[in-house]
C-alpha cells in the first residue's frame, strides 16, 4: 500500500501563487497544481472542492500573511516615519491585489487593509485632514511605484514624496 502524501496548505498555496505569477489565472488547474506539488488531483478536489475554491483559499492565505505582516510593521515602526512603515511592510504585488478585487470578500479585505495602512501613515504625518490626505497620496504613490517598477527605473522616490507631504 503506498503511503499517503501530506503537504501543508501553505506549500500548496505557494505553488498556486507561483503559477499565478508565471501564467496568470488560467495557469492554475488541479493538474498544474498536482504537478507542482506532487499531490493527486483528487486530493486537491477533496481539500478545496473546486478550482475556484482552491485559488480563493490561496488568495485568502496571502491576505492573512499580508495583514499579519502589516500589523507587525505598524507595531514595530511606531517610532519611525511613513517611509519606515512602508519599507517594513515590504513589497505588495499590485497585480495580485487587482485580481483579488474581483472577489467581493477579498475586495472588502483590501479596502480594510488600505484604510489601516493609510491610518498608520496619517499618524506618522501629523493630525487632521491634511495628514489623512497626505497618507492617501503616499499610499497611492507607494502602490503606483510598485505597479510601474517593472517598466523601468524611475526618478521618483518615496522619500521625496514624504518630504513634500510633510
Coordinates of N, CA and C in Angstrom, one line a residue:
X1 N 0.9 -1.2 0.0 CA 0.0 0.0 0.0 C 0.9 1.2 0.0
X2 N 0.7 2.2 -1.0 CA 1.5 3.4 -1.0 C 1.2 4.3 0.2
X3 N 2.2 5.0 0.7 CA 1.9 5.9 1.8 C 1.3 7.2 1.3
X4 N 0.4 7.7 2.0 CA -0.3 9.0 1.6 C 0.7 10.1 1.7
X5 N 0.6 11.0 0.8 CA 1.5 12.2 0.8 C 0.8 13.4 1.5
X6 N 1.4 13.9 2.5 CA 0.8 15.0 3.2 C 1.6 16.3 2.9
X7 N 1.0 17.2 2.3 CA 1.7 18.5 2.1 C 0.8 19.6 2.7
X8 N 1.4 20.5 3.5 CA 0.6 21.5 4.1 C 0.0 22.5 3.1
X9 N -1.1 23.1 3.5 CA -1.8 24.1 2.6 C -0.8 25.2 2.2
X10 N 0.0 25.6 3.1 CA 0.9 26.7 2.8 C 1.8 26.4 1.6
X11 N 2.3 25.1 1.5 CA 3.1 24.7 0.4 C 2.3 24.7 -0.9
X12 N 1.1 24.2 -0.8 CA 0.2 24.2 -2.0 C -0.1 25.6 -2.4
X13 N -0.4 26.5 -1.5 CA -0.7 27.9 -1.8 C 0.5 28.6 -2.4
X14 N 1.7 28.3 -2.0 CA 2.9 28.8 -2.6 C 3.0 28.4 -4.1
X15 N 2.7 27.2 -4.3 CA 2.7 26.7 -5.7 C 1.7 27.4 -6.6
X16 N 0.5 27.6 -6.0 CA -0.6 28.3 -6.7 C -0.1 29.7 -7.0
X17 N 0.4 30.4 -6.0 CA 0.9 31.8 -6.3 C 2.0 31.8 -7.3
X18 N 2.9 30.9 -7.3 CA 3.9 30.9 -8.3 C 3.3 30.7 -9.7
X19 N 2.3 29.8 -9.8 CA 1.6 29.5 -11.1 C 0.9 30.8 -11.6
X20 N 0.3 31.4 -10.6 CA -0.5 32.7 -11.0 C 0.5 33.7 -11.5
X21 N 1.7 33.9 -10.8 CA 2.7 34.9 -11.2 C 3.2 34.5 -12.6
X22 N 3.4 33.3 -12.9 CA 4.1 32.9 -14.1 C 3.1 32.8 -15.3
X23 N 1.9 32.4 -15.1 CA 1.0 32.2 -16.2 C -0.4 32.8 -16.1
X24 N -0.7 33.5 -15.0 CA -2.0 34.1 -14.8 C -3.0 33.1 -14.3
X25 N -4.2 33.5 -14.2 CA -5.3 32.7 -13.7 C -5.5 31.4 -14.4
X26 N -5.3 31.4 -15.7 CA -5.6 30.2 -16.5 C -4.5 29.1 -16.3
X27 N -3.4 29.5 -15.7 CA -2.3 28.5 -15.4 C -2.6 27.6 -14.2
X28 N -3.6 28.0 -13.5 CA -3.9 27.2 -12.3 C -5.1 26.2 -12.5
X29 N -4.7 24.9 -12.4 CA -5.7 23.9 -12.6 C -5.4 22.8 -11.6
X30 N -6.3 21.9 -11.4 CA -5.9 20.8 -10.5 C -4.7 20.0 -11.0
X31 N -4.6 19.9 -12.3 CA -3.5 19.2 -13.0 C -2.2 19.9 -12.7
X32 N -2.2 21.3 -13.0 CA -0.9 22.0 -12.8 C -0.5 22.1 -11.4
X33 N -1.4 22.2 -10.4 CA -1.1 22.2 -9.0 C -0.6 20.8 -8.6
X34 N -1.2 19.8 -9.1 CA -0.8 18.4 -8.8 C 0.6 18.2 -9.3
X35 N 0.9 18.7 -10.5 CA 2.3 18.5 -11.0 C 3.3 19.3 -10.1
X36 N 2.9 20.5 -9.7 CA 3.8 21.4 -8.9 C 4.0 20.8 -7.5
X37 N 3.0 20.2 -6.9 CA 3.1 19.8 -5.5 C 3.3 18.3 -5.3
X38 N 3.0 17.5 -6.3 CA 3.0 16.0 -6.1 C 1.8 15.4 -5.5
X39 N 0.8 16.3 -5.2 CA -0.5 15.7 -4.7 C -1.3 15.3 -5.9
X40 N -2.1 14.3 -5.7 CA -3.0 13.8 -6.7 C -4.2 14.8 -6.9
X41 N -4.6 15.0 -8.1 CA -5.8 15.9 -8.3 C -7.0 15.6 -7.4
X42 N -7.4 14.3 -7.2 CA -8.5 14.0 -6.3 C -8.2 14.5 -4.9
X43 N -7.0 14.5 -4.4 CA -6.7 15.0 -3.1 C -7.0 16.5 -3.0
X44 N -6.6 17.2 -4.1 CA -6.8 18.7 -4.2 C -8.3 19.0 -4.2
X45 N -9.1 18.2 -5.0 CA -10.5 18.3 -5.0 C -11.1 18.1 -3.6
X46 N -10.6 17.1 -3.0 CA -11.1 16.8 -1.6 C -10.8 17.9 -0.7
X47 N -9.7 18.5 -0.8 CA -9.3 19.7 0.1 C -10.1 20.9 -0.2
X48 N -10.2 21.3 -1.5 CA -10.7 22.6 -1.8 C -12.0 22.6 -2.6
X49 N -12.5 21.5 -2.9 CA -13.9 21.4 -3.6 C -13.8 21.6 -5.1
X50 N -13.3 22.8 -5.5 CA -13.2 23.0 -6.9 C -12.1 24.0 -7.2
X51 N -11.8 24.2 -8.4 CA -10.6 25.1 -8.8 C -10.8 26.5 -8.2
X52 N -11.9 27.0 -8.3 CA -12.1 28.4 -7.7 C -11.9 28.4 -6.2
X53 N -12.4 27.4 -5.5 CA -12.2 27.3 -4.1 C -10.7 27.2 -3.7
X54 N -10.0 26.5 -4.6 CA -8.5 26.3 -4.3 C -7.8 27.6 -4.5
X55 N -8.1 28.3 -5.6 CA -7.5 29.7 -5.8 C -7.9 30.7 -4.7
X56 N -9.2 30.6 -4.4 CA -9.7 31.5 -3.4 C -9.0 31.3 -2.0
X57 N -8.8 30.0 -1.6 CA -8.2 29.7 -0.4 C -6.7 30.2 -0.4
X58 N -6.1 30.1 -1.5 CA -4.7 30.6 -1.6 C -4.6 32.1 -1.5
X59 N -5.6 32.8 -2.1 CA -5.6 34.2 -2.0 C -6.0 34.7 -0.6
X60 N -6.9 34.0 0.0 CA -7.2 34.4 1.4 C -6.0 34.2 2.3
X61 N -5.2 33.1 2.1 CA -4.0 32.8 2.9 C -3.0 34.0 2.6
X62 N -2.9 34.4 1.4 CA -2.0 35.5 1.1 C -2.4 36.8 1.8
X63 N -3.7 37.1 1.9 CA -4.2 38.2 2.7 C -3.9 38.1 4.1
X64 N -4.1 36.8 4.7 CA -3.7 36.6 6.1 C -2.3 37.0 6.4
X65 N -1.4 36.6 5.5 CA 0.0 36.9 5.6 C 0.3 38.4 5.5
X66 N -0.3 39.0 4.5 CA -0.1 40.5 4.4 C -0.7 41.2 5.6
X67 N -1.8 40.9 6.0 CA -2.4 41.6 7.2 C -1.5 41.4 8.4
X68 N -1.0 40.2 8.6 CA -0.1 39.9 9.7 C 1.1 40.7 9.6
X69 N 1.8 40.7 8.4 CA 3.0 41.5 8.2 C 2.7 42.9 8.4
X70 N 1.6 43.4 8.0 CA 1.3 44.9 8.2 C 1.1 45.2 9.6
X71 N 0.4 44.4 10.4 CA 0.2 44.6 11.8 C 1.5 44.7 12.5
X72 N 2.4 43.7 12.2 CA 3.7 43.7 12.8 C 4.5 45.0 12.4
X73 N 4.4 45.4 11.2 CA 5.2 46.6 10.7 C 4.7 47.8 11.4
X74 N 3.4 47.9 11.6 CA 2.8 49.1 12.3 C 3.3 49.2 13.7
X75 N 3.3 48.0 14.4 CA 3.8 48.0 15.8 C 5.3 48.2 15.9
X76 N 6.0 47.6 15.0 CA 7.5 47.7 15.1 C 8.1 49.0 14.6
X77 N 7.3 49.8 13.9 CA 7.8 51.1 13.4 C 7.0 52.3 13.9
X78 N 6.4 52.1 15.1 CA 5.7 53.2 15.7 C 6.5 54.4 15.9
X79 N 7.8 54.3 16.1 CA 8.7 55.4 16.3 C 9.4 55.9 15.0
X80 N 9.0 55.4 13.9 CA 9.6 55.7 12.6 C 8.6 56.5 11.8
X81 N 9.1 57.1 10.7 CA 8.2 57.8 9.8 C 7.5 57.0 8.8
X82 N 6.7 57.6 7.9 CA 5.9 56.9 7.0 C 6.8 56.0 6.1
X83 N 7.9 56.4 5.6 CA 8.7 55.6 4.8 C 9.2 54.3 5.5
X84 N 9.5 54.5 6.8 CA 9.9 53.3 7.5 C 8.8 52.3 7.6
X85 N 7.6 52.7 7.7 CA 6.4 51.8 7.8 C 6.3 51.1 6.5
X86 N 6.3 51.8 5.4 CA 6.1 51.2 4.1 C 7.2 50.2 3.7
X87 N 8.4 50.6 4.1 CA 9.6 49.7 3.9 C 9.4 48.4 4.8
X88 N 8.9 48.5 6.0 CA 8.7 47.4 6.8 C 7.6 46.5 6.3
X89 N 6.6 47.0 5.7 CA 5.5 46.2 5.2 C 6.1 45.4 4.0
X90 N 7.0 46.0 3.3 CA 7.6 45.3 2.2 C 6.8 45.3 0.9
X91 N 7.3 44.6 -0.1 CA 6.6 44.7 -1.4 C 5.2 44.0 -1.4
X92 N 4.3 44.7 -2.1 CA 3.0 44.1 -2.2 C 2.7 44.1 -3.7
X93 N 2.4 42.9 -4.2 CA 2.2 42.7 -5.7 C 0.9 43.4 -6.1
X94 N 0.9 44.5 -6.8 CA -0.3 45.2 -7.3 C -1.1 44.4 -8.2
X95 N -0.5 43.5 -9.0 CA -1.2 42.7 -9.9 C -2.1 41.7 -9.2
X96 N -1.5 41.1 -8.1 CA -2.3 40.2 -7.3 C -3.4 40.9 -6.6
X97 N -3.2 42.2 -6.1 CA -4.2 42.9 -5.5 C -5.4 43.2 -6.4
X98 N -5.0 43.6 -7.6 CA -6.0 43.9 -8.7 C -6.9 42.6 -8.9
X99 N -6.3 41.5 -9.0 CA -7.0 40.2 -9.3 C -7.9 39.9 -8.1
X100 N -7.5 40.2 -6.9 CA -8.3 39.9 -5.7 C -9.5 40.9 -5.6
X101 N -9.5 42.0 -6.2 CA -10.6 43.0 -6.2 C -11.8 42.5 -6.9
X102 N -11.7 41.4 -7.7 CA -12.8 40.9 -8.4 C -13.7 40.0 -7.5
X103 N -13.1 39.6 -6.3 CA -13.9 38.8 -5.3 C -14.4 39.8 -4.3
X104 N -15.7 39.8 -4.0 CA -16.2 40.8 -3.1 C -15.6 40.7 -1.7
X105 N -15.4 39.5 -1.2 CA -14.8 39.3 0.1 C -13.4 39.8 0.2
X106 N -12.6 39.5 -0.8 CA -11.2 39.9 -0.9 C -11.2 41.4 -1.1
X107 N -12.1 42.0 -1.9 CA -12.1 43.4 -2.1 C -12.4 44.2 -0.7
X108 N -13.3 43.6 0.1 CA -13.5 44.1 1.4 C -12.3 44.1 2.3
X109 N -11.6 43.0 2.2 CA -10.3 42.9 3.0 C -9.3 43.9 2.5
X110 N -9.2 44.1 1.1 CA -8.3 45.0 0.6 C -8.6 46.4 1.0
X111 N -9.9 46.8 1.0 CA -10.3 48.1 1.5 C -9.9 48.3 2.9
X112 N -10.2 47.4 3.8 CA -9.8 47.5 5.2 C -8.3 47.6 5.4
X113 N -7.6 46.8 4.6 CA -6.1 46.9 4.7 C -5.6 48.2 4.3
X114 N -6.1 48.7 3.2 CA -5.7 50.1 2.8 C -6.0 51.1 3.8
X115 N -7.2 51.1 4.4 CA -7.6 52.0 5.4 C -6.7 51.9 6.6
X116 N -6.3 50.7 7.0 CA -5.4 50.6 8.1 C -4.0 51.1 7.8
X117 N -3.5 50.9 6.6 CA -2.2 51.4 6.3 C -2.3 53.0 6.2
X118 N -3.3 53.5 5.6 CA -3.4 54.9 5.5 C -3.6 55.6 6.9
X119 N -4.3 54.9 7.8 CA -4.4 55.5 9.1 C -3.1 55.5 9.8
X120 N -2.3 54.4 9.7 CA -1.0 54.4 10.3 C 0.0 55.4 9.7
X121 N -0.2 55.6 8.4 CA 0.6 56.7 7.7 C 0.2 58.1 8.2
X122 N -1.1 58.3 8.3 CA -1.6 59.6 8.8 C -1.0 59.9 10.2
X123 N -1.0 58.9 11.0 CA -0.5 59.2 12.4 C 1.0 59.6 12.4
X124 N 1.7 59.1 11.4 CA 3.1 59.5 11.2 C 3.3 60.8 10.5
X125 N 2.3 61.3 9.8 CA 2.4 62.6 9.1 C 1.8 63.8 10.0
X126 N 1.1 63.5 11.0 CA 0.6 64.6 11.8 C -0.8 64.2 12.2
X127 N -1.7 65.2 12.2 CA -3.1 65.0 12.6 C -4.0 65.8 11.7
X128 N -5.2 65.5 11.6 CA -6.2 66.3 10.9 C -6.3 65.8 9.4
X129 N -7.1 66.6 8.7 CA -7.4 66.3 7.3 C -6.2 66.3 6.4
X130 N -5.3 67.2 6.7 CA -4.1 67.3 5.8 C -3.3 66.0 6.0
X131 N -3.1 65.4 7.2 CA -2.4 64.2 7.4 C -3.1 63.0 6.7
X132 N -4.4 63.0 6.8 CA -5.2 61.9 6.1 C -5.1 62.0 4.6
X133 N -5.1 63.2 4.1 CA -5.0 63.4 2.6 C -3.5 63.0 2.2
X134 N -2.6 63.4 3.0 CA -1.2 63.1 2.7 C -1.0 61.6 2.7
X135 N -1.6 60.9 3.7 CA -1.5 59.5 3.8 C -2.1 58.8 2.6
X136 N -3.2 59.2 2.1 CA -3.9 58.7 0.9 C -3.0 58.9 -0.3
X137 N -2.4 60.0 -0.5 CA -1.5 60.3 -1.6 C -0.2 59.4 -1.5
X138 N 0.3 59.3 -0.3 CA 1.5 58.5 -0.1 C 1.2 57.0 -0.4
X139 N 0.1 56.5 0.0 CA -0.3 55.1 -0.3 C -0.4 54.9 -1.8
X140 N -1.1 55.9 -2.5 CA -1.3 55.7 -3.9 C 0.1 55.8 -4.6
X141 N 1.0 56.7 -4.2 CA 2.3 56.7 -4.8 C 3.1 55.4 -4.5
X142 N 3.0 54.9 -3.3 CA 3.7 53.6 -3.0 C 3.2 52.5 -3.9
X143 N 1.9 52.4 -4.0 CA 1.3 51.3 -4.9 C 1.6 51.5 -6.3
X144 N 1.5 52.8 -6.8 CA 1.8 53.1 -8.1 C 3.3 52.8 -8.5
X145 N 4.2 53.1 -7.6 CA 5.6 52.8 -7.8 C 5.8 51.3 -7.9
X146 N 5.1 50.6 -7.1 CA 5.2 49.1 -7.2 C 4.7 48.6 -8.5
X147 N 3.6 49.1 -8.9 CA 3.0 48.7 -10.2 C 3.9 49.0 -11.4
X148 N 4.5 50.1 -11.4 CA 5.3 50.6 -12.6 C 6.7 50.2 -12.5
X149 N 7.2 49.7 -11.4 CA 8.6 49.4 -11.2 C 9.1 48.4 -12.3
X150 N 8.3 47.6 -12.8 CA 8.7 46.6 -13.8 C 8.9 47.2 -15.1
X151 N 8.4 48.4 -15.3 CA 8.5 49.1 -16.6 C 9.9 49.9 -16.7
X152 N 10.7 49.8 -15.7 CA 12.0 50.5 -15.8 C 12.2 51.4 -14.6
X153 N 13.4 51.8 -14.5 CA 13.8 52.7 -13.4 C 13.1 54.0 -13.4
X154 N 12.7 54.6 -12.3 CA 12.1 55.8 -12.2 C 12.9 56.8 -11.3
X155 N 12.8 58.1 -11.6 CA 13.4 59.1 -10.8 C 12.7 59.3 -9.5
X156 N 11.4 58.8 -9.5 CA 10.6 59.0 -8.3 C 11.1 58.2 -7.1
X157 N 11.1 58.8 -6.0 CA 11.5 58.1 -4.7 C 10.5 58.4 -3.7
X158 N 10.1 57.4 -2.9 CA 9.1 57.6 -1.9 C 9.5 58.7 -0.8
X159 N 10.8 58.7 -0.5 CA 11.3 59.6 0.5 C 11.1 61.0 0.0
X160 N 11.1 61.3 -1.3 CA 10.9 62.6 -1.9 C 9.4 63.0 -1.7
X161 N 8.5 62.0 -1.9 CA 7.1 62.3 -1.7 C 6.8 62.6 -0.2
X162 N 7.5 61.8 0.7 CA 7.3 62.1 2.1 C 7.7 63.5 2.5
X163 N 8.8 63.9 1.9 CA 9.3 65.3 2.2 C 8.3 66.4 1.7
X164 N 7.8 66.1 0.6 CA 6.8 67.1 0.0 C 5.5 67.1 0.8
X165 N 5.1 66.0 1.4 CA 3.9 65.9 2.1 C 4.0 66.4 3.6
X166 N 5.2 66.5 4.1 CA 5.4 66.9 5.5 C 5.9 68.4 5.6

